[in-house]
Short mmCIF file of C-alpha atoms and ligand atoms in Angstrom, two decimals:
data_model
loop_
_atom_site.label_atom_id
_atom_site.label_comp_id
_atom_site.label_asym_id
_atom_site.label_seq_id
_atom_site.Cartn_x
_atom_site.Cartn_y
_atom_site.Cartn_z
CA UNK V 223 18.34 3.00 -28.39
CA UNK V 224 17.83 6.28 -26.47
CA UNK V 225 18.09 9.22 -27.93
CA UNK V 226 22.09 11.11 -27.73
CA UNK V 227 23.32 14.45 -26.47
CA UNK V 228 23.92 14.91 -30.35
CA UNK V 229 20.30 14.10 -31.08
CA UNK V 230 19.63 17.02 -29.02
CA UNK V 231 22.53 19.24 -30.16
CA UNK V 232 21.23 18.75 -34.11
CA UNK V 233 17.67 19.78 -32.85
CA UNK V 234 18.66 23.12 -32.62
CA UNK V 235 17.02 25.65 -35.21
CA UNK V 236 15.31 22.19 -36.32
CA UNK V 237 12.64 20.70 -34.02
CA UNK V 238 12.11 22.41 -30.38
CA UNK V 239 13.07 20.46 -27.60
CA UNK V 240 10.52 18.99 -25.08
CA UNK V 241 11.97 18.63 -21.30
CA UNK V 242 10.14 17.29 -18.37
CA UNK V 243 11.62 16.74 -14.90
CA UNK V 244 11.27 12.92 -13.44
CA UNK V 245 12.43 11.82 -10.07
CA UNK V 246 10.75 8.49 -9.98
CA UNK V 247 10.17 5.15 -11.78
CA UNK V 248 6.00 5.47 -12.63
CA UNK V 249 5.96 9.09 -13.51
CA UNK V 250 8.97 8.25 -15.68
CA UNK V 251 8.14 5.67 -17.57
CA UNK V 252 4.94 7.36 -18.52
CA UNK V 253 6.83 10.45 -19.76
CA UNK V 254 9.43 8.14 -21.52
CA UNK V 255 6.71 6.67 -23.01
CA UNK V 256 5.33 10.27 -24.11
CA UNK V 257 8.33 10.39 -26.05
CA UNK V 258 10.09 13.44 -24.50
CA UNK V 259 13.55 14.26 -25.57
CA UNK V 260 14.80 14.99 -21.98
CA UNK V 261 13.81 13.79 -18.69
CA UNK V 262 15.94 16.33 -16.02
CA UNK V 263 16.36 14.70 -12.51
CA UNK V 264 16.17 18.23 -11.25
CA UNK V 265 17.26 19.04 -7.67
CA UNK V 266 13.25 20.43 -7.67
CA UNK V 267 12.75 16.70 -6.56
CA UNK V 268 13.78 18.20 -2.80
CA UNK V 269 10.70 20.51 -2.64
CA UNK V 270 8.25 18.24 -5.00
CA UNK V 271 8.99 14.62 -3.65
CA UNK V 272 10.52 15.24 -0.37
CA UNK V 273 8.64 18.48 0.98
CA UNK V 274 11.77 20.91 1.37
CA UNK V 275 11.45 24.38 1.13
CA UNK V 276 13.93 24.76 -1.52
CA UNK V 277 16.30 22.81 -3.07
CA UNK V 278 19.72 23.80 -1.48
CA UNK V 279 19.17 20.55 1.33
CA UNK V 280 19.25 18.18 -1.53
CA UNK V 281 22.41 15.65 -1.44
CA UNK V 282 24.07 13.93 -3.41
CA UNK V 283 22.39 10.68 -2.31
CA UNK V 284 19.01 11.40 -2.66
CA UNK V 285 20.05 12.90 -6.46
CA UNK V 286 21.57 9.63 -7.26
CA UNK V 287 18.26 7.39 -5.48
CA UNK V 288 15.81 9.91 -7.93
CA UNK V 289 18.46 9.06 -10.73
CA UNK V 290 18.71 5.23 -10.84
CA UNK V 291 14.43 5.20 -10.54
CA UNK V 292 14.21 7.43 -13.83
CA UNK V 293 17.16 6.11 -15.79
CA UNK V 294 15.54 2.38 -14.86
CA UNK V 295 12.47 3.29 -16.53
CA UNK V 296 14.09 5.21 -19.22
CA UNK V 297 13.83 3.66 -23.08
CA UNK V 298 13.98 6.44 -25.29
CA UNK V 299 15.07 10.07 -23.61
CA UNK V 300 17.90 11.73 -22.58
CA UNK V 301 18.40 11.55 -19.13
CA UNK V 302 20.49 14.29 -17.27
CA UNK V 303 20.81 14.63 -13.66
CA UNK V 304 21.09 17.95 -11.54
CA UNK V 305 24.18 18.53 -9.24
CA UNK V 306 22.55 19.62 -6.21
CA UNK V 307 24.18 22.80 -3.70
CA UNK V 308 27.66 22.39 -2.71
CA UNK V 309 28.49 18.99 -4.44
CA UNK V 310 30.54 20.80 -7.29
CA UNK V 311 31.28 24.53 -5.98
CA UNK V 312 34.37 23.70 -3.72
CA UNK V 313 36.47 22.16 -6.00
CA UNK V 314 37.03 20.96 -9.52
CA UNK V 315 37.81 17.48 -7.82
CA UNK V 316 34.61 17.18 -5.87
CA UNK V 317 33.00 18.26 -9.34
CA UNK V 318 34.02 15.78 -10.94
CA UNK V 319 33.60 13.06 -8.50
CA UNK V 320 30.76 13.67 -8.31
CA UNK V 321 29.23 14.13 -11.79
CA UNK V 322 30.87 10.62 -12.02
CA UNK V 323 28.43 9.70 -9.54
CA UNK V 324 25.31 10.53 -11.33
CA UNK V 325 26.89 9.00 -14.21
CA UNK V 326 26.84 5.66 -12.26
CA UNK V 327 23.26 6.09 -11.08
CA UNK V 328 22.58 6.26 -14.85
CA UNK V 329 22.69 9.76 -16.05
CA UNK V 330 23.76 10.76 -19.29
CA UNK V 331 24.75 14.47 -18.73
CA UNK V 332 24.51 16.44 -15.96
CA UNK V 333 23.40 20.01 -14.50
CA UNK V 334 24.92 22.74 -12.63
CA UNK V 335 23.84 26.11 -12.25
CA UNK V 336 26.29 29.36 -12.74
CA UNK V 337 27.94 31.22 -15.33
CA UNK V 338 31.37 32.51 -16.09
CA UNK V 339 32.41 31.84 -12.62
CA UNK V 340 31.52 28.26 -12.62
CA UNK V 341 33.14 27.69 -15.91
CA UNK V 342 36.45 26.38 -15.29
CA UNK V 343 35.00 23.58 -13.64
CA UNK V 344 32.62 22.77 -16.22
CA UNK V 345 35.52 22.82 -19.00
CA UNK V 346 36.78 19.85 -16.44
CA UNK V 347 33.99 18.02 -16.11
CA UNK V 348 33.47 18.18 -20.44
CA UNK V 349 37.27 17.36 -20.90
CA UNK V 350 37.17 13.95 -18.80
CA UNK V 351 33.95 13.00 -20.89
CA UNK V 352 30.84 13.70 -19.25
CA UNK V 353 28.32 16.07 -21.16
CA UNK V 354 27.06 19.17 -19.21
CA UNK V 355 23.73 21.26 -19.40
CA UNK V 356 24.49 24.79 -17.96
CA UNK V 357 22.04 26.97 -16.18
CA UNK V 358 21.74 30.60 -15.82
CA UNK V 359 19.24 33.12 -15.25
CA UNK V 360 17.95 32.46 -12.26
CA UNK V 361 19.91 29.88 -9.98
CA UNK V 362 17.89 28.65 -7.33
CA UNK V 363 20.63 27.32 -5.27
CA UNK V 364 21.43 30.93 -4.59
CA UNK V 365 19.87 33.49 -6.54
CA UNK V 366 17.32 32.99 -3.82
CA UNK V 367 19.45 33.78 -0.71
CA UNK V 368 20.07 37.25 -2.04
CA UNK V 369 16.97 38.28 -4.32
CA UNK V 370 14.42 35.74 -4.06
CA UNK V 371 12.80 34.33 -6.58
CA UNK V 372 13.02 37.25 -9.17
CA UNK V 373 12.77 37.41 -13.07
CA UNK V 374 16.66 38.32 -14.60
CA UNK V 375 17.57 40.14 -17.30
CA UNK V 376 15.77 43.32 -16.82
CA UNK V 377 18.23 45.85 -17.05
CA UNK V 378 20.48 46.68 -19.63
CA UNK V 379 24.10 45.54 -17.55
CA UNK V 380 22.29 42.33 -16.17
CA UNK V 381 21.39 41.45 -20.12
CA UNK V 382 24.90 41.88 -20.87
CA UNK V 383 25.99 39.78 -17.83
CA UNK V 384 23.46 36.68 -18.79
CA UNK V 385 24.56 36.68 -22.53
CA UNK V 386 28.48 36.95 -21.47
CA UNK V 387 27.74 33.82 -18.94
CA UNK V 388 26.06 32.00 -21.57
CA UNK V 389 29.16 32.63 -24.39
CA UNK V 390 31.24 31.56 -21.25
CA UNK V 391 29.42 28.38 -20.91
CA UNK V 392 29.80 27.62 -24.87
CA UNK V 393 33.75 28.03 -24.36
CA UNK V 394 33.47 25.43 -21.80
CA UNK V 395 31.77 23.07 -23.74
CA UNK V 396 28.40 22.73 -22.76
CA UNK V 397 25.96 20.79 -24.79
CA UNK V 398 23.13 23.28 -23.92
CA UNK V 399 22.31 25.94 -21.34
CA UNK V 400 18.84 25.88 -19.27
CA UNK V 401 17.58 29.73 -18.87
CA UNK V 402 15.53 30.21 -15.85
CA UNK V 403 13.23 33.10 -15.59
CA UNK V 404 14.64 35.59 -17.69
CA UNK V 405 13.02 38.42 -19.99
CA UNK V 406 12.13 36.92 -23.32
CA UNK V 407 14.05 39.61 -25.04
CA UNK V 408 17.16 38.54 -23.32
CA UNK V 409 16.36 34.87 -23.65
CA UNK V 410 16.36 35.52 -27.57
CA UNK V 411 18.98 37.15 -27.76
CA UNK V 412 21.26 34.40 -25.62
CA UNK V 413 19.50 31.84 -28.39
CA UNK V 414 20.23 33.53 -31.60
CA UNK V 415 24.12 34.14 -30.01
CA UNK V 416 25.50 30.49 -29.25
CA UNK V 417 25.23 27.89 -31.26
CA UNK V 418 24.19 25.16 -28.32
CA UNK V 419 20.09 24.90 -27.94
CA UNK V 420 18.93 26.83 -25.08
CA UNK V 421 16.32 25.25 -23.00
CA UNK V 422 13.91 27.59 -21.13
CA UNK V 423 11.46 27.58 -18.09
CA UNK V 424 9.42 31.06 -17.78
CA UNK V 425 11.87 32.01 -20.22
CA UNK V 426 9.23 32.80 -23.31
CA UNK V 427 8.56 31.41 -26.34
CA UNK V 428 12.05 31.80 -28.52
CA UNK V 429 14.25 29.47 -26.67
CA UNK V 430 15.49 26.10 -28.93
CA UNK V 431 13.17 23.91 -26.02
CA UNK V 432 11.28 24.56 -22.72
CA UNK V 433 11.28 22.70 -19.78
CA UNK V 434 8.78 22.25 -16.79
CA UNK V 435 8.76 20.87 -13.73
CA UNK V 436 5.89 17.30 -14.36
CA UNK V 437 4.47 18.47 -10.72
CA UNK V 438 3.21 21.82 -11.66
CA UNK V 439 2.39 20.89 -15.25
CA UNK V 440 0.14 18.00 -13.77
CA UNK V 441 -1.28 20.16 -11.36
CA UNK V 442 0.21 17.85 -8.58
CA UNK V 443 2.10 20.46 -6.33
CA UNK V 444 0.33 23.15 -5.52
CA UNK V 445 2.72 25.16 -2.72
CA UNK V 446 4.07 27.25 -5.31
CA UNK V 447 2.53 28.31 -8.49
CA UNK V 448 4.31 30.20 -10.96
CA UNK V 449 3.20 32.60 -13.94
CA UNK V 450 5.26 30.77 -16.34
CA UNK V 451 3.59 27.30 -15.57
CA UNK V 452 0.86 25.72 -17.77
CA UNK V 453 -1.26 23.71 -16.00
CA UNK V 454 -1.97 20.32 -18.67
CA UNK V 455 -4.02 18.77 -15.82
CA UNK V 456 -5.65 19.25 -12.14
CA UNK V 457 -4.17 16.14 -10.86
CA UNK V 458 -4.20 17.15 -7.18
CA UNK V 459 -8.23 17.48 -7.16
CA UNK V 460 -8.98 14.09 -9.29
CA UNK V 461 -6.41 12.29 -6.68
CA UNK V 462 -8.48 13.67 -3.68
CA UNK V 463 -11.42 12.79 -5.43
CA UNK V 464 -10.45 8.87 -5.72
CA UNK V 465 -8.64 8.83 -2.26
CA UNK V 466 -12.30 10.65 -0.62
CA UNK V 467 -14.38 7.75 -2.92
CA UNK V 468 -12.05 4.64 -1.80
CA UNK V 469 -12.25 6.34 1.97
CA UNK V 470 -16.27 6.18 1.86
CA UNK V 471 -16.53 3.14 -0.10
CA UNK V 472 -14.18 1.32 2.58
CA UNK V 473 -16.96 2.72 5.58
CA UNK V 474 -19.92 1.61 3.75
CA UNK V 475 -18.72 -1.65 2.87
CA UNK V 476 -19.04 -0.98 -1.20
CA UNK V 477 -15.47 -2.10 -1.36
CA UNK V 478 -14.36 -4.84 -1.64
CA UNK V 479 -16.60 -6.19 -4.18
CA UNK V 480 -16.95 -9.98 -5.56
CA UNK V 481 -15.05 -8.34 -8.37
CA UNK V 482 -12.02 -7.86 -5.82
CA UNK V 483 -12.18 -11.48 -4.05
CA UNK V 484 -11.13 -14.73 -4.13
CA UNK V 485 -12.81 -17.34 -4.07
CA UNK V 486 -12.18 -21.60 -2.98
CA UNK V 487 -13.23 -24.31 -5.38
CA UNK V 488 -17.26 -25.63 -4.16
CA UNK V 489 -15.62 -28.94 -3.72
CA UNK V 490 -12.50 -27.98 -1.37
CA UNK V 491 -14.78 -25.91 0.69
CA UNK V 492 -17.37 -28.82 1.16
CA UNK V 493 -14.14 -31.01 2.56
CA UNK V 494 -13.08 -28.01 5.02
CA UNK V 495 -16.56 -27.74 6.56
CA UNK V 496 -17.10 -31.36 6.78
CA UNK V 497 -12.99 -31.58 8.21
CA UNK V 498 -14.64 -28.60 10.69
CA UNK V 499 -17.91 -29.89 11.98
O1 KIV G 631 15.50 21.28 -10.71
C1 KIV G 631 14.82 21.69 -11.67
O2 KIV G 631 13.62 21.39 -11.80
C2 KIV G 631 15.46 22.55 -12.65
C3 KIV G 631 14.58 23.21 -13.66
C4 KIV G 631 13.93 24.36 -13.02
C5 KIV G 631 15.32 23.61 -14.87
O3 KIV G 631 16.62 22.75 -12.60
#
């Protein structure tokens, strides 16, 4: 049985919460069978699996193709699936539909990024059954078309506008609220307010989990490398590494070996080359 939304709910205060983004079957099975609480089909899968800039081309489709490949290789986590740009900001209807979507592909809760002013609609999506994860701080479906990629909660008003979003989000009923880039003092203070976990990434050390995206933890993207990443691995170098070896064993000859072949049975090749002379 894989783990609940209320598994992760009772972690809070308890046990931090480990959250990894997968978009594909391999890479998730491996960190299912690392035992991580959350696997997030992030809309990051745009920029780390299919080479976009950012993530506001991402559709609906392609979240739904990343989410069946996870959620089939899925035994133990959580699975929650982003709602990419524009598939839940022009109506509550559209929303809904499509959360229901993800569902189908095999979530178990999905994502949306805003704060009081997407809360209505998140209140919807809770009240017809399907758990959401909120996201503030930084929203990189548009924070970045105004400020870039830039670290919130600085000032003393945009504190007080993160930690009213974040009681906003409680109202509605999320089942926890992922804070993106914002000052650890902040971050704390959203944590110790509501009493949903609060799962950060390059929001320091006091949230109730963190989150990373499994391409820059691994070391496997390298386009963009943020402060708030720890790399676990250089994955990028060992894979040129191989690919260079299998490249130069392929022009010498050194592969394939008799390890790698097949072979006929003595007798059966006796009859061909007698059938051939
Ligand atoms: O898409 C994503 O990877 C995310 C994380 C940054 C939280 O939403």
């Amino acid at each position: 049985m894989h783990k609940s939304v209320r598994d992760i709910v009772t972690k809070k205060n308890i046990k931090k919460i480990s959250v990894l983004t997968a978009y594909d079957y391999t890479t998730a099975l491996l960190c299912d069978k690392s035992n991580i609480d959350i696997m997030l089909v992030g809309d990051s899968g745009g920029m780390v699996m299919l080479g976009y800039e950012n993530t506001i081309p991402v559709t609906m489709d392609q979240m739904c193709f990343f989410t069946e490949a996870v959620s089939r290789a899925r035994e133990k986590s959580l699975v929650v699936a982003d709602l990419p740009f524009m598939s839940y900001q022009s109506s509550i209807n559209n929303a809904i539909a499509n959360s229901g979507r993800l569902i189908k592909a095999g979530a178990d809760a999905v994502k949306l990024e805003g704060g009081r002013a997407i809360a209505d609609t998140i209140g919807a999506i809770v009240e017809i059954g399907i758990p959401v994860m909120g996201h503030i701080g930084l929203q990189p479906q548009t924070t970045i078309l105004s400020q870039g990629y830039r670290v919130q909660g600085k000032t003393k008003n945009s504190a007080i506008k993160l930690i009213d979003d974040a009681k906003a989000l409680e109202e509605a009923g999320v089942f926890s609220i992922a804070l993106e880039m914002i000052t650890k003092e902040v971050a704390r203070k959203i944590t110790n307010t509501i009493s949903v976990p609060t799962i950060g990434i390059g929001s320091g050390p006091y949230c109730d989990g963190q989150v990373l995206v499994l391409h820059d933890m691994l070391g496997l993207y390298e386009k963009i490398k943020p402060k708030f990443v720890k790399k676990y691995l250089s994955l990028s170098q060992e894979i040129v590494k191989a690919v260079s070896s299998y490249k130069k064993d392929v022009e010498t000859g050194k592969f394939p070996s008799k390890d790698h072949c097949f072979s006929m049975d003595k007798s059966e090749l006796e009859k061909l080359k007698k059938e051939l002379e």
